[in-house]
XYZ file of N, CA and C in Angstrom:
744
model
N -31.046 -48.361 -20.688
C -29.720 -47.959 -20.243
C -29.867 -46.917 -19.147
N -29.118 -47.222 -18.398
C -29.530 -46.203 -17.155
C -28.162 -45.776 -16.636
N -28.784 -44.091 -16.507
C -27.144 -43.143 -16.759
C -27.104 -42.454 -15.172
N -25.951 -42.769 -15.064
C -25.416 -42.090 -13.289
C -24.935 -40.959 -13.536
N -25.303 -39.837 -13.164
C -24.539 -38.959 -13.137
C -24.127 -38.224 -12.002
N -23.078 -38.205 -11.918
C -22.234 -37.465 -10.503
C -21.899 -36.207 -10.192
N -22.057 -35.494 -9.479
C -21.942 -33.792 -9.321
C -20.149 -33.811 -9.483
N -19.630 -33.051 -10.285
C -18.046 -32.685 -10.339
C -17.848 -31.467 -9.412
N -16.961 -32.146 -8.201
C -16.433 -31.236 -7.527
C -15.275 -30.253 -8.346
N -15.838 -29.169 -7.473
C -14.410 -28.317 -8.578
C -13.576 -27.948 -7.223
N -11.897 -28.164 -7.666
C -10.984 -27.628 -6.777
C -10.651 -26.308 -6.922
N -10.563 -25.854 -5.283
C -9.675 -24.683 -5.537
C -8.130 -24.968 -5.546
N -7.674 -24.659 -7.155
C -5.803 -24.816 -6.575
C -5.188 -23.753 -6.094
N -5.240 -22.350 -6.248
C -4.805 -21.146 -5.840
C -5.677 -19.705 -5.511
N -4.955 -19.349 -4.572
C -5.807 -18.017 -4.171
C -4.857 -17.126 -4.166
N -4.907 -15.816 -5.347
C -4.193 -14.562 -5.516
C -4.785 -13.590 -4.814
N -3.687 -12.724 -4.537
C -4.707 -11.504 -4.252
C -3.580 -10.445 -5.004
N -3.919 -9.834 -5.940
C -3.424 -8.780 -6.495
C -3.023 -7.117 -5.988
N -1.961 -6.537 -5.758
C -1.510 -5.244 -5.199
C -1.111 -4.363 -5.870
N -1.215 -3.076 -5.870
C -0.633 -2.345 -6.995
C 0.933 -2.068 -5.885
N 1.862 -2.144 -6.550
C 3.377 -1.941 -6.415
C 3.321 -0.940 -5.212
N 2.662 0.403 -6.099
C 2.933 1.641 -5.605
C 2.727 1.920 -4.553
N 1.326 1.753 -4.123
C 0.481 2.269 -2.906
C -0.008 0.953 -2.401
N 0.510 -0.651 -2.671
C 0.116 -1.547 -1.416
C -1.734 -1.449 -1.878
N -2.548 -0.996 -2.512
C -3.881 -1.374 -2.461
C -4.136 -2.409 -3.258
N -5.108 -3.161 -2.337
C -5.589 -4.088 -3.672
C -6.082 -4.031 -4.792
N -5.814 -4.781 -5.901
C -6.217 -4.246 -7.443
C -7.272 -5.279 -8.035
N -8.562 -4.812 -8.319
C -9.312 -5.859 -9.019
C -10.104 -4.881 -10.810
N -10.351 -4.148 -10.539
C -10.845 -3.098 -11.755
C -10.140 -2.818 -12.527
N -10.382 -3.408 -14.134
C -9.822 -3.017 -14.752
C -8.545 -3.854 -15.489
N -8.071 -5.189 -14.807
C -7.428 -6.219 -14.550
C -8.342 -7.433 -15.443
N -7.272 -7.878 -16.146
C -7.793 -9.419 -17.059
C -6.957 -10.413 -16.295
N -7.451 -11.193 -16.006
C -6.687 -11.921 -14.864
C -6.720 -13.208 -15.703
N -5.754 -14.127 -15.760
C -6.422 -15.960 -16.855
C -5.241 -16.432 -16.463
N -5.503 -18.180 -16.681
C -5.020 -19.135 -16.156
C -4.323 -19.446 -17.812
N -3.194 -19.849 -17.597
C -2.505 -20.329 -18.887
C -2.202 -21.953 -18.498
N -2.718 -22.295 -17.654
C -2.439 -23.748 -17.233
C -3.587 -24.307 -16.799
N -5.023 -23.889 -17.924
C -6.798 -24.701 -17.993
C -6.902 -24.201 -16.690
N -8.207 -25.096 -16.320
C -9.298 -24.598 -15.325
C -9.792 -23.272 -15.445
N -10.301 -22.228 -14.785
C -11.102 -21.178 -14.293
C -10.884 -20.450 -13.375
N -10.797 -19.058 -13.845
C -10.668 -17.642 -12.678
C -11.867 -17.492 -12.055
N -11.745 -17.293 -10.673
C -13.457 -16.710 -9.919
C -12.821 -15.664 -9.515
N -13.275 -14.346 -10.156
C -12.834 -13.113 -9.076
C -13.739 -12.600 -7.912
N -13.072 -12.436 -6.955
C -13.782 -11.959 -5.533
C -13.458 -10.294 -5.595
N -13.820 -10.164 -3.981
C -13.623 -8.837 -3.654
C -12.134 -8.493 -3.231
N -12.084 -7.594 -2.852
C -10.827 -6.902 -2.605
C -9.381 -7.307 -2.615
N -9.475 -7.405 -4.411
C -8.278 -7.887 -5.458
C -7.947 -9.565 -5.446
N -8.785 -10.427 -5.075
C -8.601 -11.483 -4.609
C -9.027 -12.335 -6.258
N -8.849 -13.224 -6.527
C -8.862 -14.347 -7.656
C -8.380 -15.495 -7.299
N -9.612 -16.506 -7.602
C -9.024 -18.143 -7.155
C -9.048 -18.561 -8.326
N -8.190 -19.586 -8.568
C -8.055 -20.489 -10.077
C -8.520 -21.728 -9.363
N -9.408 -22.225 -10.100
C -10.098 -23.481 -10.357
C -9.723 -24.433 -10.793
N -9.803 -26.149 -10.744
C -9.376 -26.919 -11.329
C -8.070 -27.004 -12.279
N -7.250 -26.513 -11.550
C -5.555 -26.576 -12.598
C -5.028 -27.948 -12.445
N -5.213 -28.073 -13.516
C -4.410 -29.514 -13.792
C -2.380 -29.307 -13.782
N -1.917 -30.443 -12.875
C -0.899 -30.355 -12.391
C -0.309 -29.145 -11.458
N 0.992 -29.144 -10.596
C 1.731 -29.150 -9.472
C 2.136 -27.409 -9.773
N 2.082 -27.173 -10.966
C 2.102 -25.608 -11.451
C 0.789 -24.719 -11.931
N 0.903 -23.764 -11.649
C -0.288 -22.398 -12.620
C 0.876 -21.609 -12.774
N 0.236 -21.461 -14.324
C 0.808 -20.269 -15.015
C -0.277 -19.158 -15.280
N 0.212 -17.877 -14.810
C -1.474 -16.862 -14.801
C -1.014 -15.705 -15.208
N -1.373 -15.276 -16.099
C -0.773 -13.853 -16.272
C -1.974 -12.771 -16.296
N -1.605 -11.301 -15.520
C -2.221 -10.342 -15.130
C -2.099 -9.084 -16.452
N -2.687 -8.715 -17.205
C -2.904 -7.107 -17.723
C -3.880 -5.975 -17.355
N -3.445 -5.232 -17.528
C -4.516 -3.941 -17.277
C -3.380 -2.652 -18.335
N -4.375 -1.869 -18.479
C -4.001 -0.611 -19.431
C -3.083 0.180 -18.357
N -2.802 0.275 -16.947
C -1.816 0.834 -16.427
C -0.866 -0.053 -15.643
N -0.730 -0.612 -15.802
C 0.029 -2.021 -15.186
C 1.019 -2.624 -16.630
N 2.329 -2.877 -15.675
C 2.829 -4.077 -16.970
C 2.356 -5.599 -17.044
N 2.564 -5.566 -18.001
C 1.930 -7.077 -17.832
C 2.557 -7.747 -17.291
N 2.167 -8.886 -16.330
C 2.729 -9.881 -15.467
C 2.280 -11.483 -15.498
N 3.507 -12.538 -15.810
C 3.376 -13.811 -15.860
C 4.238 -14.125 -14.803
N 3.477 -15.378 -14.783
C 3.971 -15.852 -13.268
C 3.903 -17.288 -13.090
N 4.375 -17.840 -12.907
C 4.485 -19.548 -12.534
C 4.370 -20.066 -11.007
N 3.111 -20.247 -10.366
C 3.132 -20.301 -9.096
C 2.509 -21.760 -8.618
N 2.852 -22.438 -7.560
C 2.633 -23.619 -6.797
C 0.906 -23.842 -6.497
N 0.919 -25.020 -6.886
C -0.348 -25.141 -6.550
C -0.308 -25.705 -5.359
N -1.548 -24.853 -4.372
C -1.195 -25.824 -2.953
C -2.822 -25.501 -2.652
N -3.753 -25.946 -3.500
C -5.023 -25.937 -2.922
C -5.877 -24.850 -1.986
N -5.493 -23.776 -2.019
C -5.353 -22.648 -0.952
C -5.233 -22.699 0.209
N -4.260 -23.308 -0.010
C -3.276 -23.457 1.489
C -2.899 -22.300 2.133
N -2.082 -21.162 0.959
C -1.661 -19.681 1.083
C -2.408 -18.555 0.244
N -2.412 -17.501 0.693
C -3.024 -16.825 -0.452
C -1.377 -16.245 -1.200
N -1.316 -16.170 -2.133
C 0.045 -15.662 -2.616
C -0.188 -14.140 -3.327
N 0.608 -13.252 -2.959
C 0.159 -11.775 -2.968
C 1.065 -11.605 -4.298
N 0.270 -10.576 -5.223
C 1.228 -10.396 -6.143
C 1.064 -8.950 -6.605
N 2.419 -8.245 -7.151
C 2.147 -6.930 -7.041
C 2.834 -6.427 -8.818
N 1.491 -5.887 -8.885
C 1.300 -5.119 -10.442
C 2.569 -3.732 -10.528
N 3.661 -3.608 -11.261
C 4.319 -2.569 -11.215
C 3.560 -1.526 -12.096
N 3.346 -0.316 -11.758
C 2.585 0.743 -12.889
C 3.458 0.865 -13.794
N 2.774 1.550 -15.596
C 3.487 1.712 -16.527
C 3.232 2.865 -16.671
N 3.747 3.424 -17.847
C 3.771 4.659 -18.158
C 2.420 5.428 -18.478
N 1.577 4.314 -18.240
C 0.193 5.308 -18.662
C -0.773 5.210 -17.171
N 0.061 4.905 -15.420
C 0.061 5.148 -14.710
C -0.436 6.618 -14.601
N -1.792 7.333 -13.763
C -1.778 7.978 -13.071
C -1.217 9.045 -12.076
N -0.504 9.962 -12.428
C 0.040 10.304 -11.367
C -0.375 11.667 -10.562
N 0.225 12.031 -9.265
C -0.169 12.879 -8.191
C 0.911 13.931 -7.909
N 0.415 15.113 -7.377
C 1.433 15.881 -7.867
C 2.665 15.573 -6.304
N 3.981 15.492 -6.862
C 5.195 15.526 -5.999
C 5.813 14.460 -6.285
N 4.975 12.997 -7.083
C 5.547 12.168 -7.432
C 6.644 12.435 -8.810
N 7.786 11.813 -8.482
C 8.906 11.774 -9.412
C 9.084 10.663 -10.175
N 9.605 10.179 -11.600
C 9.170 9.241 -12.122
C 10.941 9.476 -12.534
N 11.074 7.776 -12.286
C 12.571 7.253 -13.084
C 11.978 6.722 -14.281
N 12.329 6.886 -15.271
C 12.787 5.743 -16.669
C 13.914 5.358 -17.095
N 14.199 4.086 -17.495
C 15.579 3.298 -17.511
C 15.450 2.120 -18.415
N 16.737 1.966 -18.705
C 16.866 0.827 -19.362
C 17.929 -0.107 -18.532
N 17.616 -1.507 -18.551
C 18.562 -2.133 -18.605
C 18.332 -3.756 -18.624
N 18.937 -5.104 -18.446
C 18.937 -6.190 -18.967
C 17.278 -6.488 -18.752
N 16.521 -6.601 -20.151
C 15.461 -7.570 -19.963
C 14.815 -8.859 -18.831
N 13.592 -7.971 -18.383
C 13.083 -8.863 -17.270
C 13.403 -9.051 -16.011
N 14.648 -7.893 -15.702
C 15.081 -7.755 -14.348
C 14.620 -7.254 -13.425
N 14.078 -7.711 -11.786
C 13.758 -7.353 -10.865
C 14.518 -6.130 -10.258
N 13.717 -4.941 -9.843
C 14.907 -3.775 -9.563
C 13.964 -3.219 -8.029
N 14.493 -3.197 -7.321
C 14.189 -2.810 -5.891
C 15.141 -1.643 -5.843
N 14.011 -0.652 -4.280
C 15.353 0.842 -4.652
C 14.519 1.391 -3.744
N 15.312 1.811 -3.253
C 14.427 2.819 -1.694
C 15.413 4.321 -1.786
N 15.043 5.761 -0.688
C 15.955 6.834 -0.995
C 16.657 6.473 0.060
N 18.500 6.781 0.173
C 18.983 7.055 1.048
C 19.446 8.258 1.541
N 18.710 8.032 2.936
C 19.052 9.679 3.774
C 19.589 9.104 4.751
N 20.054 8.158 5.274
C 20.771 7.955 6.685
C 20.251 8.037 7.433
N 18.710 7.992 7.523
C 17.821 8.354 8.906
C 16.884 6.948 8.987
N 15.814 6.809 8.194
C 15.023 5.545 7.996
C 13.830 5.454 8.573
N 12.961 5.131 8.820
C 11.520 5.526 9.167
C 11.100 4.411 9.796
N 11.431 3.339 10.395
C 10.968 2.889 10.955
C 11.923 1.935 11.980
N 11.962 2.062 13.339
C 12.163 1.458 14.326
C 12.204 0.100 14.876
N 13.337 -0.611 14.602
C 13.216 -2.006 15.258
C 13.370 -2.091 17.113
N 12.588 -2.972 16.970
C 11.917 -2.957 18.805
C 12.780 -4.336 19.699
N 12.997 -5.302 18.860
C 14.275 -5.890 19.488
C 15.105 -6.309 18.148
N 15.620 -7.133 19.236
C 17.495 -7.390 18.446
C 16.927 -8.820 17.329
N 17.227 -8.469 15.897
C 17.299 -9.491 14.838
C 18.372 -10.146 15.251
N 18.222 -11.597 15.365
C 19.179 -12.859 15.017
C 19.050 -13.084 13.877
N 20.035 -13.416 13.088
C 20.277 -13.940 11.767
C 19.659 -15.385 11.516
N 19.120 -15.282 10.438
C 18.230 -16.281 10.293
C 16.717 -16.949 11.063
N 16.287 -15.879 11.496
C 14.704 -16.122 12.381
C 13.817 -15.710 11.225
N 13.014 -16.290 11.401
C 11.823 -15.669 10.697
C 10.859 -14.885 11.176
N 10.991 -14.742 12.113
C 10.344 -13.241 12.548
C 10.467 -11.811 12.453
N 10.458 -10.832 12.183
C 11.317 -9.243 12.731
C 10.061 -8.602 13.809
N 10.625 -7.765 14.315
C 9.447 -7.026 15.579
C 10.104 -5.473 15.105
N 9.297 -5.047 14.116
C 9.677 -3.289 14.312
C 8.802 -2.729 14.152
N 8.282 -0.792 14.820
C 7.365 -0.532 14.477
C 7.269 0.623 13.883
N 6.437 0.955 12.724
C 5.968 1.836 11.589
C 5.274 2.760 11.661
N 5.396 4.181 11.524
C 4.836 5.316 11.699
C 3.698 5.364 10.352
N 4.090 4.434 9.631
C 3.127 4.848 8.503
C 2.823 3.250 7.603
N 1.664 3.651 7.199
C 1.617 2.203 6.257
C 2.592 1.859 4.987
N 2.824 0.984 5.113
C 3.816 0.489 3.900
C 3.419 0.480 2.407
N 3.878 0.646 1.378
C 3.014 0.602 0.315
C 2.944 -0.909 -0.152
N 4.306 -1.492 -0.149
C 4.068 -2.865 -0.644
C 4.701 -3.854 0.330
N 5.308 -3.700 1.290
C 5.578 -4.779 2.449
C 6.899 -4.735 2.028
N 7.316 -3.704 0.990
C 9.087 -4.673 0.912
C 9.813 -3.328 1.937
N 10.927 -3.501 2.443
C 11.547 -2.782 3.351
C 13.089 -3.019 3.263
N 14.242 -1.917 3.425
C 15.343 -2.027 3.305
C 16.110 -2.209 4.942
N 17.175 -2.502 5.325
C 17.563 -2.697 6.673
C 18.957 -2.955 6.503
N 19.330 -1.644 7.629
C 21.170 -1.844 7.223
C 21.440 -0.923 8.820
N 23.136 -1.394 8.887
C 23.246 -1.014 10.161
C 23.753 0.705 9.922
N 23.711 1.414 11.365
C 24.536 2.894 10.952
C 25.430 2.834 10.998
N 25.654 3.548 9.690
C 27.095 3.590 9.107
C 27.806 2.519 8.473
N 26.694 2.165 7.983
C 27.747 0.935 7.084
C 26.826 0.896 5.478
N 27.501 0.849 4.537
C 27.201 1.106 3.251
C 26.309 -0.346 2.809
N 26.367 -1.319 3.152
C 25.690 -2.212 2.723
C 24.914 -2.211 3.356
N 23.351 -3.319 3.313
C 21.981 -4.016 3.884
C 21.708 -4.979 3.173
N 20.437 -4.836 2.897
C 19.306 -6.266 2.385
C 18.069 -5.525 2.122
N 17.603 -5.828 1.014
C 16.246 -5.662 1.067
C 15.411 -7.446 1.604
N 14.200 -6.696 2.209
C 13.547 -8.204 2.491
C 11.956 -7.369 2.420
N 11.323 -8.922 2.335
C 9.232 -8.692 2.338
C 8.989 -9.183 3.056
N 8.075 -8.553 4.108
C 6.785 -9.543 5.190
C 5.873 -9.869 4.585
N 5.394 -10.813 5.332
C 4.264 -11.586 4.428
C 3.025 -11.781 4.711
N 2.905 -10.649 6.391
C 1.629 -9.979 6.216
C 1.728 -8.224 5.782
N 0.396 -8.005 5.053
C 0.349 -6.878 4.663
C -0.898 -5.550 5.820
N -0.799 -6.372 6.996
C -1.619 -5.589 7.572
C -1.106 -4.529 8.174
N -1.865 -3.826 8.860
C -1.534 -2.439 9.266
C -0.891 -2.506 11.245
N -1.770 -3.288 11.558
C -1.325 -3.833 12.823
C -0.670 -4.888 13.149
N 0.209 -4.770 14.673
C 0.873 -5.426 15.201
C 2.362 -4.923 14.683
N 3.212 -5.858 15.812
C 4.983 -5.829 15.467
C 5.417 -6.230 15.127
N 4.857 -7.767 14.981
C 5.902 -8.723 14.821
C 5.504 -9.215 13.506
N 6.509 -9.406 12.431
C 6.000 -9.961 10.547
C 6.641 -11.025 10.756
N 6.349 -11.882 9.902
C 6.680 -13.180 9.738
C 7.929 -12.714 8.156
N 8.702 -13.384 7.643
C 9.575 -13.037 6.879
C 9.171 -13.996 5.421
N 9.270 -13.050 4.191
C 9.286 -14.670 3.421
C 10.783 -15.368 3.168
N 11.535 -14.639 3.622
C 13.280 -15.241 3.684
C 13.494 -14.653 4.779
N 14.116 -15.509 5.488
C 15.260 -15.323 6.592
C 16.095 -13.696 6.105
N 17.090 -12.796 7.474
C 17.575 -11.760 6.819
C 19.255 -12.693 6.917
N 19.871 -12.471 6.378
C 21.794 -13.112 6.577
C 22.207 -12.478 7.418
N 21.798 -11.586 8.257
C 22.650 -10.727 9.361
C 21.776 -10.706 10.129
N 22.379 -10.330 11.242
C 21.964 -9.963 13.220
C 22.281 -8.499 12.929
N 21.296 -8.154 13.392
C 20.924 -6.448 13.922
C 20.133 -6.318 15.112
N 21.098 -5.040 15.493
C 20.774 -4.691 16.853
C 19.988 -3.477 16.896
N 19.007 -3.462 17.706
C 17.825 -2.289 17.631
C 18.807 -1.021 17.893
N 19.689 -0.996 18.397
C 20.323 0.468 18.651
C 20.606 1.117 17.487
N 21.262 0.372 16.485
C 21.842 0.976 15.421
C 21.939 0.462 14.005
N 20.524 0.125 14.207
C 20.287 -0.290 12.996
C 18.768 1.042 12.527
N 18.930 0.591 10.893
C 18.117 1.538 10.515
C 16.896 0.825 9.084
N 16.119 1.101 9.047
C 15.112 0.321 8.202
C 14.286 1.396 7.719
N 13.982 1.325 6.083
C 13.334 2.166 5.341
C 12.462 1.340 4.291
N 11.163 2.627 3.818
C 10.412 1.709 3.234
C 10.798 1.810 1.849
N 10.796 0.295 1.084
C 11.463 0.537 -0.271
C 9.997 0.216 -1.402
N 10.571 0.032 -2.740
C 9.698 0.064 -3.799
C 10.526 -1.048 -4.788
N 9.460 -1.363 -5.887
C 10.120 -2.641 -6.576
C 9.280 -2.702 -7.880
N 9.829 -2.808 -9.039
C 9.266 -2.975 -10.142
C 9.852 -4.117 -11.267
N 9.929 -4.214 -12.042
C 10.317 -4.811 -13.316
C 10.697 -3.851 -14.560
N 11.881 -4.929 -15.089
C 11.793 -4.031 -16.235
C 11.154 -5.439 -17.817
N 10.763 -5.218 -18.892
C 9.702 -5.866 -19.666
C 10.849 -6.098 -20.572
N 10.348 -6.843 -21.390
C 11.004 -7.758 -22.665
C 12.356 -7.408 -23.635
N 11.967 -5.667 -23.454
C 12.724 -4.597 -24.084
C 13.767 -3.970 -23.547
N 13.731 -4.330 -21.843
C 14.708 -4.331 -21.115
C 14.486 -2.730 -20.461
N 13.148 -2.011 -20.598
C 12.818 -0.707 -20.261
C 11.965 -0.901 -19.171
N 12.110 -0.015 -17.771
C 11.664 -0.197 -16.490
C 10.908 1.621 -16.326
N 10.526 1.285 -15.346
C 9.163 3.036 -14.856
C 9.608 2.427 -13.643
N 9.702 3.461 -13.028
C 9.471 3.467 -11.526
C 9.113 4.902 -11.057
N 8.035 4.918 -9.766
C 7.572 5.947 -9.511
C 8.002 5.973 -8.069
N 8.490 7.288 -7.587
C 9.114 7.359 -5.984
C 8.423 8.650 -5.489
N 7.624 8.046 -4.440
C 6.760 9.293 -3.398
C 7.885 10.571 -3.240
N 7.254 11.554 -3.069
C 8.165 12.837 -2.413
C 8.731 12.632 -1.526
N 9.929 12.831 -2.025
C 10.949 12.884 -0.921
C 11.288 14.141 0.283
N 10.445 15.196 -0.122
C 10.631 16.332 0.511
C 11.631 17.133 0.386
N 12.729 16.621 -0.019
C 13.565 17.485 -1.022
C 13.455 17.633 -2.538
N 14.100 18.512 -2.829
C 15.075 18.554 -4.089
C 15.324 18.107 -4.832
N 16.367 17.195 -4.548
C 17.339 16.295 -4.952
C 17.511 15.188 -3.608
N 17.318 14.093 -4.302
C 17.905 12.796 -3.145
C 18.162 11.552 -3.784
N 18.854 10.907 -2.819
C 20.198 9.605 -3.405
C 19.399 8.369 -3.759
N 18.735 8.159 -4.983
C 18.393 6.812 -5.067
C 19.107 5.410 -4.830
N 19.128 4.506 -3.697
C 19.753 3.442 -4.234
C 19.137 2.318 -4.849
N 19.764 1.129 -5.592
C 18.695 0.453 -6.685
C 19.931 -0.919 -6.485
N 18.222 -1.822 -6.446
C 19.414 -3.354 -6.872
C 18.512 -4.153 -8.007
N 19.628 -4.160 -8.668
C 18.863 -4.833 -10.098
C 19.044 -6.329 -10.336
N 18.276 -7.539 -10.378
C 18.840 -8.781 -10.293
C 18.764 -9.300 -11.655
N 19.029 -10.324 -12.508
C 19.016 -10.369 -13.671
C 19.760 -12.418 -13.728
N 19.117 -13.220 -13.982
C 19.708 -14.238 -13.674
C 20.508 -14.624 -12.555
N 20.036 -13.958 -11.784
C 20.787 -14.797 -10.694
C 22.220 -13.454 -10.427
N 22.009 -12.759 -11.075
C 23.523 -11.498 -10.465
C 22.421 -10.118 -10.134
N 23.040 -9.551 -9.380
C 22.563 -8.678 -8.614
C 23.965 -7.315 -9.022
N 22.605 -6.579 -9.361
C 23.618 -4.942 -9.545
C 23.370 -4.008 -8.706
N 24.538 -3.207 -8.047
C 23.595 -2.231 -7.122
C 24.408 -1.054 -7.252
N 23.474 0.088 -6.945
C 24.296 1.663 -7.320
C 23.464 2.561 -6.950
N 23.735 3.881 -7.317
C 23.231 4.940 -6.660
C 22.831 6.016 -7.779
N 21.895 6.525 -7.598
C 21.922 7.716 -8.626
C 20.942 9.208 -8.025
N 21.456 10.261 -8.547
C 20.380 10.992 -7.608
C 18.974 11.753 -8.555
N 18.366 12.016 -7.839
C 17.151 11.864 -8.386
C 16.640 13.204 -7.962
N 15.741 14.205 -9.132
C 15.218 15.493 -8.742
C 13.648 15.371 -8.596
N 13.003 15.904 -7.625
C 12.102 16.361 -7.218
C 10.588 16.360 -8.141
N 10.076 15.722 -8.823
C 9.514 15.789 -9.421
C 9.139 16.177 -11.005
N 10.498 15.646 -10.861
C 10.921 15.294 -12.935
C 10.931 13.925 -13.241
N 11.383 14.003 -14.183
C 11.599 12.904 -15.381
C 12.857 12.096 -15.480
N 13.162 11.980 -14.570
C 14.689 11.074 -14.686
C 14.763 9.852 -15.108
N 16.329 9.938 -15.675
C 16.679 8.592 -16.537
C 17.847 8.098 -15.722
N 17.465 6.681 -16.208
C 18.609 5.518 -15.229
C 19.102 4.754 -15.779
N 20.628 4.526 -16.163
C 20.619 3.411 -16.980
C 21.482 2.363 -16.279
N 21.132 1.036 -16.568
C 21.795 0.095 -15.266
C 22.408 -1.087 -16.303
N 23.647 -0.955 -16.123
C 24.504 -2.101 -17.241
C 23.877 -3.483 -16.693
């Protein structure tokens, strides 16, 4: 009897690269990274993880670490077509530095909550005029971003958008968008700030940590999404305490 045996190619179906929320660095130490949908994790360097042989059109992968919440995720398999960036929110047994201020809150289980400070000023400069619906923006940044997400609203007007670029590099002007923005803004009077984004877990309890603001006291705003509805409000926030948030 005479036996053939064939070398098994292994596919790559996805390429992660893991971020911590806070500070935009990549995260690999310390991180259990696994595929809940078979095949095999290969971890690389600088926060990067490919899943191997996933059987069918989905991966399900969920991320822990002792300062991180835990994170599941249901993402497209496209052979590493994209790398898909994903960002660890810190928990309460997070690290911290002195000036940082820490929110704790409750509110609906598993809700996405984005929230930048408002001062009416904004930190970073758009260089031409947004058309509504391009996928491009051209603005430029005095400082590195921590996680690519950014707020953008015109002066003097109480509403915006939060939106993410979908490169995380340090150079150049122009980002590519992962959504279109719904409005046209004009470089004169428009204003763009860098925001922050976490989760809240099973229990419906969220951490969020916000760099020094250089004051005091300053105006948090927060949008909380929760099935498909979106909550948004304001609360103010002191200087390097312990504040509580609670979001119906």
């Amino acid at each position: 009897m005479v036996m053939v045996l064939q070398e098994r190619k292994i596919r790559l179906s996805k390429a992660v690269r893991l971020r911590d929320a806070f500070t935009g660095e990549p995260v690999a130490a310390g991180v259990k990274v696994s595929s809940l949908s078979g095949g095999k994790v290969e971890k690389k360097r600088e926060g990067y993880f490919l899943f191997l042989d996933v059987a069918g059109a989905g991966l399900e992968m969920e991320a822990e670490s002792p300062i991180y919440q835990k994170r599941r995720l249901t993402l497209p398999v496209d052979f590493g077509e994209c790398v898909e960036e994903v960002f660890l929110y810190p928990s309460p047994a997070y690290p911290l530095r002195q000036g940082i201020s820490v929110v704790r809150g409750r509110t609906k289980p598993l809700s996405v909550l984005k929230f930048h400070v408002r001062d009416g000023q904004g930190n970073v400069r758009l260089i031409h005029d947004y058309q509504k619906g391009e996928e491009e923006i051209s603005f430029y940044k005095k400082d590195r971003s921590p996680g690519g997400l950014w707020y953008i609203q015109k002066k003097g007007k109480e509403e915006g958008e939060y939106f993410r670029t979908e490169s995380m590099a340090d150079e150049g002007e122009r980002y590519r968008l992962r959504q279109p923005l719904s409005r046209t803004y004009q470089k004169k009077d428009t204003l763009i700030c860098q925001a922050q984004e976490s989760m809240a877990d099973e229990e419906g309890e969220f951490y969020l940590l916000l760099p020094d603001p250089g004051r005091e006291t300053c105006l948090l705003h927060y949008s909380c999404e929760s099935k498909g509805k979106v909550t948004e409000g304001e609360a103010e926030i002191l200087k390097g305490h312990k504040n509580s948030l609670f979001i119906k």
